[in-house]
mmCIF file of C-alpha atoms in Angstrom:
data_model
loop_
_atom_site.group_PDB
_atom_site.id
_atom_site.type_symbol
_atom_site.label_atom_id
_atom_site.label_comp_id
_atom_site.label_asym_id
_atom_site.label_seq_id
_atom_site.Cartn_x
_atom_site.Cartn_y
_atom_site.Cartn_z
ATOM 1 C CA MET X 844 -25.632 -17.826 -7.825
ATOM 2 C CA THR X 845 -28.790 -18.172 -6.011
ATOM 3 C CA PRO X 846 -32.402 -19.333 -7.305
ATOM 4 C CA ALA X 847 -33.738 -15.714 -6.962
ATOM 5 C CA ARG X 848 -30.766 -14.477 -8.976
ATOM 6 C CA LEU X 849 -31.240 -16.791 -11.827
ATOM 7 C CA GLU X 850 -34.861 -15.939 -12.024
ATOM 8 C CA ASN X 851 -34.054 -12.215 -12.055
ATOM 9 C CA ILE X 852 -31.710 -13.205 -14.984
ATOM 10 C CA ALA X 853 -34.602 -14.925 -16.815
ATOM 11 C CA LEU X 854 -36.929 -12.210 -16.329
ATOM 12 C CA HIS X 855 -34.623 -9.411 -17.354
ATOM 13 C CA TYR X 856 -33.955 -11.429 -20.631
ATOM 14 C CA LEU X 857 -37.199 -12.132 -21.125
ATOM 15 C CA ASP X 858 -38.208 -8.479 -20.603
ATOM 16 C CA ARG X 859 -35.598 -7.403 -23.226
ATOM 17 C CA TYR X 860 -35.934 -10.390 -25.851
ATOM 18 C CA SER X 861 -38.712 -12.663 -27.140
ATOM 19 C CA THR X 862 -37.079 -15.924 -27.333
ATOM 20 C CA SER X 863 -38.113 -19.770 -27.446
ATOM 21 C CA ALA X 864 -37.927 -22.123 -24.371
ATOM 22 C CA GLU X 865 -34.761 -23.621 -25.438
ATOM 23 C CA ASN X 866 -33.139 -20.619 -26.225
ATOM 24 C CA LEU X 867 -33.834 -19.451 -22.839
ATOM 25 C CA ARG X 868 -32.518 -22.389 -21.423
ATOM 26 C CA ARG X 869 -29.251 -22.128 -23.155
ATOM 27 C CA VAL X 870 -28.643 -18.422 -21.954
ATOM 28 C CA LEU X 871 -29.350 -19.358 -18.553
ATOM 29 C CA ALA X 872 -27.150 -22.393 -18.839
ATOM 30 C CA ARG X 873 -24.353 -20.177 -19.901
ATOM 31 C CA ARG X 874 -24.729 -18.116 -17.030
ATOM 32 C CA VAL X 875 -24.758 -20.973 -14.643
ATOM 33 C CA TRP X 876 -21.404 -22.361 -16.390
ATOM 34 C CA LYS X 877 -19.710 -18.905 -16.115
ATOM 35 C CA THR X 878 -20.636 -18.930 -12.347
ATOM 36 C CA ALA X 879 -19.442 -22.806 -11.736
ATOM 37 C CA TYR X 880 -16.393 -21.691 -13.610
ATOM 38 C CA HIS X 881 -15.593 -18.847 -10.847
ATOM 39 C CA HIS X 882 -17.117 -20.846 -7.950
ATOM 40 C CA PRO X 883 -16.028 -24.508 -8.472
ATOM 41 C CA ASP X 884 -18.325 -25.804 -5.531
ATOM 42 C CA THR X 885 -21.435 -24.924 -7.536
ATOM 43 C CA ASP X 886 -23.865 -27.892 -8.275
ATOM 44 C CA ILE X 887 -24.380 -27.535 -12.106
ATOM 45 C CA GLU X 888 -27.033 -30.252 -11.785
ATOM 46 C CA GLU X 889 -29.127 -28.440 -9.432
ATOM 47 C CA TYR X 890 -29.214 -25.640 -11.480
ATOM 48 C CA ALA X 891 -30.334 -27.455 -14.490
ATOM 49 C CA SER X 892 -33.366 -28.674 -12.406
ATOM 50 C CA LEU X 893 -34.007 -25.137 -11.556
ATOM 51 C CA ILE X 894 -33.825 -23.937 -15.354
ATOM 52 C CA ASP X 895 -36.435 -26.727 -16.199
ATOM 53 C CA ASP X 896 -38.603 -25.626 -13.400
ATOM 54 C CA LEU X 897 -38.305 -21.919 -14.355
ATOM 55 C CA ILE X 898 -39.163 -22.890 -17.966
ATOM 56 C CA ARG X 899 -41.775 -25.009 -17.173
ATOM 57 C CA ARG X 900 -43.633 -22.150 -14.859
ATOM 58 C CA TYR X 901 -42.987 -19.477 -17.553
ATOM 59 C CA GLN X 902 -44.416 -21.930 -20.312
ATOM 60 C CA GLU X 903 -47.609 -22.130 -17.896
ATOM 61 C CA CYS X 904 -48.193 -18.843 -17.575
ATOM 62 C CA HIS X 905 -47.430 -18.039 -21.236
ATOM 63 C CA LEU X 906 -44.221 -15.683 -20.832
ATOM 64 C CA LEU X 907 -42.669 -18.403 -23.151
ATOM 65 C CA ASP X 908 -44.607 -19.517 -26.386
ATOM 66 C CA ASP X 909 -42.741 -21.465 -28.611
ATOM 67 C CA PRO X 910 -45.379 -21.658 -31.517
ATOM 68 C CA ALA X 911 -46.249 -17.970 -31.248
ATOM 69 C CA TYR X 912 -42.610 -17.092 -31.133
ATOM 70 C CA ALA X 913 -41.779 -19.168 -34.549
ATOM 71 C CA ARG X 914 -45.026 -17.457 -36.208
ATOM 72 C CA ALA X 915 -43.605 -13.983 -35.419
ATOM 73 C CA GLN X 916 -39.871 -14.660 -36.092
ATOM 74 C CA ALA X 917 -40.872 -16.270 -39.393
ATOM 75 C CA THR X 918 -43.421 -13.584 -40.297
ATOM 76 C CA SER X 919 -40.530 -10.825 -39.642
ATOM 77 C CA GLN X 920 -37.895 -12.566 -41.205
ATOM 78 C CA ASN X 921 -39.839 -13.335 -44.289
ATOM 79 C CA ARG X 922 -40.782 -9.644 -44.709
ATOM 80 C CA ARG X 923 -36.992 -8.419 -44.429
ATOM 81 C CA GLY X 924 -36.153 -10.728 -47.154
ATOM 82 C CA LYS X 925 -35.085 -13.938 -45.579
ATOM 83 C CA SER X 926 -35.994 -17.109 -47.651
ATOM 84 C CA ILE X 927 -37.961 -20.187 -46.229
ATOM 85 C CA ARG X 928 -34.573 -22.029 -45.782
ATOM 86 C CA ALA X 929 -33.038 -19.476 -43.963
ATOM 87 C CA ILE X 930 -35.934 -18.824 -42.096
ATOM 88 C CA ARG X 931 -36.164 -22.608 -41.199
ATOM 89 C CA ALA X 932 -32.236 -22.551 -40.188
ATOM 90 C CA ALA X 933 -32.606 -19.595 -38.127
ATOM 91 C CA LEU X 934 -35.724 -21.052 -36.349
ATOM 92 C CA ALA X 935 -33.891 -24.305 -35.896
ATOM 93 C CA THR X 936 -30.790 -22.499 -34.199
ATOM 94 C CA LYS X 937 -33.224 -21.272 -31.445
ATOM 95 C CA GLY X 938 -34.225 -24.880 -30.520
ATOM 96 C CA LEU X 939 -37.585 -24.848 -32.135
ATOM 97 C CA THR X 940 -38.848 -28.511 -33.109
ATOM 98 C CA ALA X 941 -39.564 -29.186 -36.539
ATOM 99 C CA PRO X 942 -43.336 -29.374 -36.134
ATOM 100 C CA VAL X 943 -43.225 -25.981 -34.854
ATOM 101 C CA ILE X 944 -41.210 -24.672 -37.520
ATOM 102 C CA ASP X 945 -43.292 -26.409 -40.244
ATOM 103 C CA ASP X 946 -46.443 -24.524 -38.659
ATOM 104 C CA ALA X 947 -44.964 -21.322 -38.624
ATOM 105 C CA VAL X 948 -43.687 -21.619 -42.332
ATOM 106 C CA ALA X 949 -47.233 -22.967 -43.214
ATOM 107 C CA ILE X 950 -48.684 -19.681 -41.828
ATOM 108 C CA LEU X 951 -46.587 -17.779 -44.165
ATOM 109 C CA GLY X 952 -48.151 -19.670 -47.008
ATOM 110 C CA GLU X 953 -51.644 -18.803 -46.167
ATOM 111 C CA GLU X 954 -50.594 -15.257 -45.821
ATOM 112 C CA ASP X 955 -49.024 -15.032 -49.301
ATOM 113 C CA ALA X 956 -49.363 -17.153 -52.220
ATOM 114 C CA ASP X 957 -45.789 -17.483 -52.571
ATOM 115 C CA PRO X 958 -44.165 -16.111 -49.593
ATOM 116 C CA ASP X 959 -40.268 -17.176 -51.000
ATOM 117 C CA LEU X 960 -41.253 -14.994 -54.059
ATOM 118 C CA ALA X 961 -42.084 -12.098 -51.853
ATOM 119 C CA ALA X 962 -39.132 -12.517 -49.841
ATOM 120 C CA ALA X 963 -37.075 -12.583 -52.746
ATOM 121 C CA LEU X 964 -38.281 -9.421 -53.961
ATOM 122 C CA ALA X 965 -37.850 -8.002 -50.711
ATOM 123 C CA HIS X 966 -34.010 -9.167 -50.626
ATOM 124 C CA ALA X 967 -33.706 -7.881 -54.084
ATOM 125 C CA ARG X 968 -34.927 -4.362 -53.286
ATOM 126 C CA ARG X 969 -32.609 -4.301 -50.055
ATOM 127 C CA ARG X 970 -29.574 -5.259 -52.429
ATOM 128 C CA ARG X 971 -30.668 -3.538 -55.648
ATOM 129 C CA ILE X 972 -30.621 -6.133 -57.845
ATOM 130 C CA GLY X 973 -33.226 -7.571 -60.278
ATOM 131 C CA PRO X 974 -35.867 -4.954 -60.923
ATOM 132 C CA TYR X 975 -34.507 -2.464 -58.309
ATOM 133 C CA ARG X 976 -30.933 -2.125 -60.017
ATOM 134 C CA THR X 977 -29.938 1.401 -60.737
ATOM 135 C CA ARG X 978 -27.744 0.716 -64.145
ATOM 136 C CA ASP X 979 -27.336 -1.874 -66.691
ATOM 137 C CA ILE X 980 -25.402 -4.959 -65.999
ATOM 138 C CA ASP X 981 -23.869 -7.343 -68.321
ATOM 139 C CA ASP X 982 -23.659 -11.194 -67.887
ATOM 140 C CA LYS X 983 -20.905 -11.164 -65.174
ATOM 141 C CA GLY X 984 -23.028 -8.983 -63.291
ATOM 142 C CA ARG X 985 -26.145 -11.110 -63.927
ATOM 143 C CA GLU X 986 -24.142 -13.956 -62.327
ATOM 144 C CA LYS X 987 -23.214 -12.401 -59.537
ATOM 145 C CA GLU X 988 -26.953 -11.491 -58.740
ATOM 146 C CA LEU X 989 -27.886 -15.049 -59.023
ATOM 147 C CA ALA X 990 -24.850 -16.088 -56.720
ATOM 148 C CA ALA X 991 -26.282 -13.589 -54.157
ATOM 149 C CA LEU X 992 -29.794 -14.849 -54.512
ATOM 150 C CA ALA X 993 -28.542 -18.443 -53.995
ATOM 151 C CA ARG X 994 -26.466 -17.684 -50.959
ATOM 152 C CA ALA X 995 -29.446 -16.048 -49.505
ATOM 153 C CA GLY X 996 -31.581 -19.229 -49.743
ATOM 154 C CA PHE X 997 -33.496 -18.830 -52.720
ATOM 155 C CA SER X 998 -34.282 -21.569 -55.461
ATOM 156 C CA TYR X 999 -32.293 -21.093 -59.054
ATOM 157 C CA GLY X 1000 -36.320 -20.604 -60.485
ATOM 158 C CA ILE X 1001 -37.010 -17.685 -58.251
ATOM 159 C CA ALA X 1002 -33.382 -15.988 -58.533
ATOM 160 C CA ARG X 1003 -33.587 -16.325 -62.437
ATOM 161 C CA ARG X 1004 -37.052 -14.436 -62.564
ATOM 162 C CA ILE X 1005 -36.022 -11.877 -60.491
ATOM 163 C CA VAL X 1006 -32.326 -11.209 -62.276
ATOM 164 C CA ALA X 1007 -34.264 -11.372 -65.883
ATOM 165 C CA ALA X 1008 -36.978 -8.936 -64.805
ATOM 166 C CA ASN X 1009 -36.977 -5.344 -65.511
ATOM 167 C CA THR X 1010 -40.197 -4.571 -63.265
ATOM 168 C CA VAL X 1011 -41.900 -5.946 -60.565
ATOM 169 C CA GLU X 1012 -44.885 -6.637 -62.473
ATOM 170 C CA GLU X 1013 -42.871 -9.061 -65.080
ATOM 171 C CA ILE X 1014 -42.008 -11.254 -62.068
ATOM 172 C CA GLU X 1015 -45.729 -11.120 -60.434
ATOM 173 C CA ASN X 1016 -47.541 -11.983 -63.935
ATOM 174 C CA ASP X 1017 -44.556 -14.749 -64.786
ATOM 175 C CA GLY X 1018 -45.646 -17.008 -62.057
#
């Protein structure tokens, strides 16, 4: 592994994926560890400083922009039906800091009055539950739908509103 090879790996990864600085650091460190396993004379500390330098350079030229990445991921996941809790957890696993995550979630609140409700509706539509179900269900079925929404990270209040509603308009007017 040479410094040029490490940079090529980083650029190829950035060409394919949008990512956070910490996640890129993990990807590159994992590649260095694999190399070190097969070549015991590899100096991991030297490569750690090379990785830090690469990430610093990429941040300066805006190839890596954690706040923009967090906003894009939060918006995308919210549209796909992920709860605010699930979005926070996903962003944290990518190595983003709490203030960056808070800012990304706050922007969701600016775009929509209740982003968790909008995500819950998208989740319900995808799973065909609540007002999107295709057949009548009994109390046991309602409990299963509530459990599915709870596992997805939605509050009991939002889950109850969705499961009890027959139409989307009922949910939107209920708030």
